[in-house]
XYZ file of C-alpha atoms in Angstrom:
375
model
C 78.738 66.076 80.572
C 78.804 68.010 83.806
C 82.602 67.828 84.098
C 82.969 69.000 80.502
C 80.752 72.002 81.215
C 82.821 72.903 84.278
C 86.001 72.688 82.193
C 84.489 75.035 79.610
C 83.428 77.454 82.332
C 86.869 77.447 83.939
C 88.663 77.309 80.562
C 91.130 74.713 81.820
C 92.503 72.436 79.103
C 93.887 68.894 79.492
C 92.780 68.663 83.133
C 89.722 67.263 84.878
C 87.987 68.782 87.905
C 87.904 66.424 90.868
C 86.208 68.685 93.378
C 85.290 72.295 94.133
C 85.300 73.544 97.713
C 83.857 76.961 98.539
C 84.394 78.818 101.783
C 83.378 82.245 102.949
C 86.405 83.924 101.370
C 87.761 81.538 98.748
C 87.081 78.938 96.096
C 89.369 75.927 95.799
C 89.282 73.915 92.582
C 90.944 70.490 92.787
C 92.162 69.332 89.371
C 94.197 66.474 87.995
C 95.457 65.170 84.657
C 95.381 61.865 82.816
C 98.737 60.059 82.573
C 100.297 60.277 79.138
C 103.641 60.071 77.380
C 105.924 63.053 77.904
C 109.122 64.094 76.184
C 112.171 64.219 78.411
C 113.718 67.727 78.368
C 117.207 66.216 78.820
C 117.440 63.502 76.156
C 114.288 64.086 74.071
C 112.975 60.516 74.455
C 109.376 59.721 75.351
C 108.499 58.229 78.705
C 105.298 57.308 80.539
C 106.932 56.119 83.777
C 105.558 57.992 86.807
C 108.035 58.775 89.568
C 105.774 60.506 92.139
C 103.036 63.082 92.702
C 102.997 66.519 94.282
C 100.126 68.841 95.205
C 100.630 72.501 94.306
C 98.430 75.487 95.224
C 98.104 77.918 92.308
C 96.451 81.332 92.420
C 93.895 82.063 89.709
C 91.804 85.071 88.698
C 89.063 85.987 91.228
C 85.715 84.333 90.626
C 82.438 85.596 92.129
C 84.456 88.255 94.038
C 86.320 85.537 95.915
C 89.957 84.495 95.925
C 90.319 81.469 93.672
C 92.898 78.696 94.027
C 93.627 75.753 91.762
C 94.836 72.734 93.717
C 96.823 70.839 91.105
C 97.960 67.274 91.544
C 101.196 67.386 89.561
C 102.715 64.236 88.171
C 106.496 63.786 87.950
C 107.901 61.458 85.324
C 111.113 59.475 85.293
C 113.183 58.951 82.163
C 115.658 56.150 81.417
C 118.417 58.742 81.286
C 117.852 59.430 84.977
C 116.082 62.767 84.528
C 112.986 63.495 86.667
C 110.636 66.188 85.385
C 107.079 67.481 85.811
C 104.515 67.490 83.038
C 103.773 70.852 81.412
C 100.463 72.747 81.472
C 99.025 75.310 79.062
C 97.690 77.527 81.838
C 100.745 77.422 84.121
C 104.308 78.539 83.291
C 107.193 76.562 84.690
C 108.116 77.361 88.317
C 105.090 79.693 88.649
C 102.500 79.765 91.425
C 99.959 81.760 89.430
C 98.160 81.099 86.159
C 98.838 82.895 82.899
C 95.413 84.479 82.938
C 96.009 85.932 86.393
C 99.070 87.738 85.020
C 96.965 88.959 82.073
C 94.291 90.090 84.535
C 96.905 92.147 86.412
C 98.134 93.701 83.148
C 94.587 94.772 82.269
C 94.158 96.324 85.709
C 97.371 98.273 85.188
C 95.683 100.070 82.279
C 93.252 101.692 84.719
C 93.972 104.414 87.247
C 94.680 102.074 90.163
C 97.519 101.825 92.647
C 99.585 98.642 92.915
C 98.107 98.054 96.355
C 94.553 98.191 94.971
C 95.420 95.831 92.099
C 97.064 93.454 94.589
C 93.853 93.384 96.606
C 91.716 92.700 93.526
C 93.951 89.878 92.296
C 94.761 88.234 95.655
C 98.469 88.960 95.258
C 100.967 91.043 97.169
C 101.987 94.526 96.054
C 105.566 93.308 95.631
C 104.346 90.584 93.248
C 102.486 93.192 91.188
C 105.676 95.265 91.089
C 107.629 92.249 89.805
C 105.047 91.714 87.067
C 105.468 95.360 86.053
C 109.238 94.903 85.936
C 109.081 91.946 83.544
C 106.709 93.653 81.107
C 108.619 94.262 77.922
C 107.749 96.272 74.854
C 109.665 96.273 71.609
C 110.862 99.545 70.089
C 107.837 100.980 68.252
C 107.861 101.693 64.551
C 107.666 105.395 63.810
C 104.222 106.690 62.733
C 103.489 109.562 60.355
C 102.881 111.986 63.242
C 105.179 111.948 66.289
C 104.228 114.004 69.329
C 106.746 114.613 72.106
C 106.368 116.196 75.512
C 107.795 115.959 79.008
C 106.231 115.535 82.428
C 107.590 115.960 85.913
C 108.281 112.503 87.276
C 111.069 112.956 89.840
C 112.565 109.613 88.841
C 116.115 108.586 89.605
C 117.133 109.434 86.053
C 116.098 113.087 86.309
C 113.422 115.615 87.185
C 111.607 115.281 83.858
C 110.647 112.244 81.814
C 109.701 112.213 78.138
C 106.643 110.732 76.431
C 106.266 109.853 72.741
C 102.782 109.583 71.223
C 101.345 108.637 67.851
C 99.514 111.846 66.975
C 97.218 110.155 64.475
C 96.211 106.929 66.232
C 96.427 108.505 69.699
C 98.619 105.780 71.190
C 101.621 105.989 73.487
C 104.748 104.913 71.634
C 107.175 104.986 74.537
C 108.057 106.723 77.803
C 111.703 107.645 78.201
C 113.458 108.168 81.538
C 115.115 111.439 80.508
C 114.483 114.358 78.150
C 118.083 115.437 77.636
C 119.262 115.815 74.053
C 121.948 113.158 74.429
C 119.483 110.583 75.751
C 116.873 111.328 73.068
C 119.514 111.242 70.341
C 120.767 107.848 71.494
C 117.192 106.552 71.512
C 116.195 107.774 68.046
C 119.468 106.778 66.386
C 118.710 103.145 67.258
C 115.505 103.345 65.194
C 116.118 102.404 61.526
C 116.705 105.390 59.266
C 113.967 104.394 56.808
C 111.409 104.499 59.631
C 112.546 107.941 60.780
C 112.354 109.241 57.226
C 108.684 108.200 57.058
C 107.742 110.676 59.803
C 105.889 113.598 58.209
C 105.117 115.728 61.258
C 106.883 116.320 64.558
C 104.734 118.049 67.204
C 106.457 119.617 70.214
C 106.434 122.639 72.500
C 108.676 125.693 72.188
C 111.742 124.004 73.615
C 114.665 124.468 71.221
C 116.348 121.045 71.819
C 113.186 119.290 70.561
C 113.218 121.236 67.312
C 116.957 120.699 66.801
C 116.493 116.994 67.486
C 113.702 116.763 64.897
C 115.858 118.386 62.219
C 118.582 115.779 62.728
C 116.571 112.596 63.362
C 113.490 113.308 61.202
C 114.781 115.192 58.145
C 111.514 114.856 56.208
C 109.234 115.935 59.048
C 107.574 119.342 59.348
C 107.967 120.728 62.863
C 104.698 121.860 64.452
C 104.466 123.906 67.634
C 101.566 122.864 69.830
C 98.836 125.537 69.761
C 98.511 125.726 73.512
C 102.160 126.677 73.918
C 102.159 129.581 71.477
C 98.655 130.848 72.295
C 99.529 131.156 75.963
C 102.293 133.611 74.993
C 99.542 136.152 74.273
C 97.803 135.322 77.551
C 101.081 135.856 79.391
C 101.563 139.166 77.578
C 98.201 140.647 78.563
C 98.685 139.306 82.088
C 102.027 141.080 82.190
C 100.376 144.361 81.171
C 97.678 143.938 83.830
C 100.203 143.191 86.574
C 102.343 146.153 85.553
C 99.390 148.527 85.712
C 98.146 147.103 89.011
C 101.297 148.312 90.730
C 100.177 151.898 90.072
C 96.573 151.365 91.258
C 95.031 152.030 94.662
C 94.601 148.947 96.858
C 90.856 148.537 96.302
C 91.132 148.892 92.521
C 94.150 146.573 92.401
C 92.219 143.823 94.183
C 89.275 144.274 91.802
C 91.458 143.907 88.696
C 93.177 140.872 90.166
C 89.858 139.153 90.936
C 88.544 140.012 87.466
C 91.547 138.818 85.468
C 89.543 135.921 84.001
C 87.254 138.407 82.282
C 90.221 140.003 80.534
C 91.587 136.621 79.417
C 88.261 135.249 78.144
C 86.990 135.786 74.610
C 85.019 139.015 74.635
C 82.292 137.715 72.313
C 81.584 134.758 74.621
C 80.970 136.910 77.695
C 77.531 137.716 79.006
C 76.172 141.244 78.612
C 76.930 142.002 82.253
C 80.526 140.798 81.978
C 81.041 142.702 78.734
C 80.036 145.901 80.520
C 82.485 145.080 83.315
C 85.318 144.535 80.814
C 84.485 147.781 78.977
C 84.704 149.646 82.261
C 88.037 148.028 83.135
C 89.520 148.908 79.738
C 88.624 152.587 80.177
C 91.195 152.823 82.958
C 94.306 152.691 80.771
C 95.261 152.876 77.094
C 97.923 150.134 77.433
C 95.411 147.664 78.830
C 92.903 148.550 76.113
C 95.523 148.020 73.392
C 96.681 144.741 74.964
C 93.097 143.475 75.073
C 92.589 144.421 71.436
C 95.751 142.562 70.374
C 94.655 139.530 72.349
C 91.226 139.454 70.690
C 92.743 139.873 67.234
C 95.113 136.981 67.808
C 92.317 134.669 68.970
C 90.372 135.528 65.815
C 93.397 134.540 63.721
C 93.570 131.164 65.505
C 89.911 130.460 64.765
C 90.020 131.536 61.139
C 89.068 128.629 58.820
C 91.400 129.598 55.939
C 95.147 129.061 56.189
C 95.969 131.744 53.601
C 94.059 134.274 55.683
C 95.719 133.097 58.897
C 99.189 133.401 57.360
C 98.673 136.988 56.234
C 96.892 138.131 59.390
C 99.508 136.483 61.598
C 102.333 138.385 59.882
C 100.352 141.641 60.248
C 99.671 140.912 63.917
C 103.377 140.475 64.662
C 104.069 143.899 63.131
C 101.277 145.523 65.169
C 102.583 143.891 68.357
C 106.112 145.163 67.649
C 104.793 148.690 66.995
C 102.470 148.686 70.023
C 105.137 149.956 72.412
C 104.105 147.335 74.981
C 107.219 145.491 76.098
C 105.165 142.418 76.958
C 103.778 142.109 73.413
C 107.100 143.036 71.824
C 108.627 140.039 73.605
C 105.711 137.883 72.427
C 106.239 139.067 68.834
C 109.953 138.231 69.031
C 109.092 134.711 70.160
C 106.675 134.328 67.268
C 109.310 135.483 64.776
C 111.739 132.880 66.109
C 109.119 130.142 65.642
C 107.319 131.657 62.669
C 107.515 128.674 60.300
C 106.609 126.115 62.982
C 103.568 128.150 64.121
C 102.345 128.462 60.527
C 102.610 124.662 60.282
C 100.316 124.443 63.311
C 97.751 126.622 61.521
C 98.046 124.634 58.295
C 98.069 121.014 59.475
C 96.073 121.263 62.705
C 98.021 118.653 64.677
C 98.370 119.352 68.406
C 99.792 117.820 71.550
C 96.339 117.635 73.126
C 96.300 113.838 73.304
C 99.833 113.885 74.736
C 98.758 116.266 77.490
C 95.885 113.879 78.204
C 98.314 111.005 78.706
C 100.472 113.251 80.889
C 97.449 113.992 83.030
C 96.719 110.283 83.389
C 100.312 109.684 84.477
C 99.958 112.404 87.117
C 96.696 110.852 88.336
C 98.422 107.458 88.591
C 101.203 109.048 90.625
C 98.677 110.707 92.911
C 96.657 107.504 93.362
C 99.884 105.620 94.138
C 101.064 108.364 96.524
C 104.044 109.071 94.305
């Protein structure tokens, strides 16, 4: 009864525990098996003839914060055909010195923000062994979801400066990470995916990089292209920043430093500022008509983004582009030109409300992993 309970605790099948030895830093579990008939891998006949025994030390998942080893007394059988072979075990792959569950334990640790060295320490393995486990991990090509989000991150890999990440925008899962973001590489990747799967994609979310949009039109003919809100909203932020920087060049040194330190007040939503900060912004806007007009255009655009009705957003967005073009501010004229080039895709962002926010979150996690692993 006691042995059975130990087997249940250790979750070791078809073996019996002979002894358990604990030391200050490790736990050693001595196990054996009952002799039984085995099938010869060479001829397929059954044999129960024992040739010899061998003791093997196998690493297992840590138990009670101590390194755990299974000391297995392996039995080698002899077949009439002359073949000698070891019996098989559910918990131990052939030619391995670690259990299946230890490999699974390592894979779970890889999901967290940990370096390979830290995982190696937790699992009583070497960093090179962890790296080999990472190399043998294999994922099949994912089926295309209804919403595909694409973005790049700076990885400095051998394949290029930027790598590409694909995310399911509805289930918030990573689909794949590609070693390159070039059009040729992405085209080769998507062409291998069955056409019927690609035709099921309804939305393609990306930033304002033209190759992404051109790729979507070819590979996902039924998908509506959506520009991520962050990437087109920041065009307005860049525009008002451009106006501020242009005006600062004409200001005295003291005033220039004040405007530079207070730039966050100009970028923030006016209605969310405290009474004191509102007074400071009002005073800053009195300095120049261009800055006052730029601030007004910025506030109007933010109101459009937060409008609950798409029909209202569509009309107000078209009117805003005209006002920006007629403003005489070169920074906002450039912003308006960008919006005209991406007009349909930005309206899709207003209408369907899909963003690359979850993708940016995964990108941030990748950067944290790089930082934790010292690159």
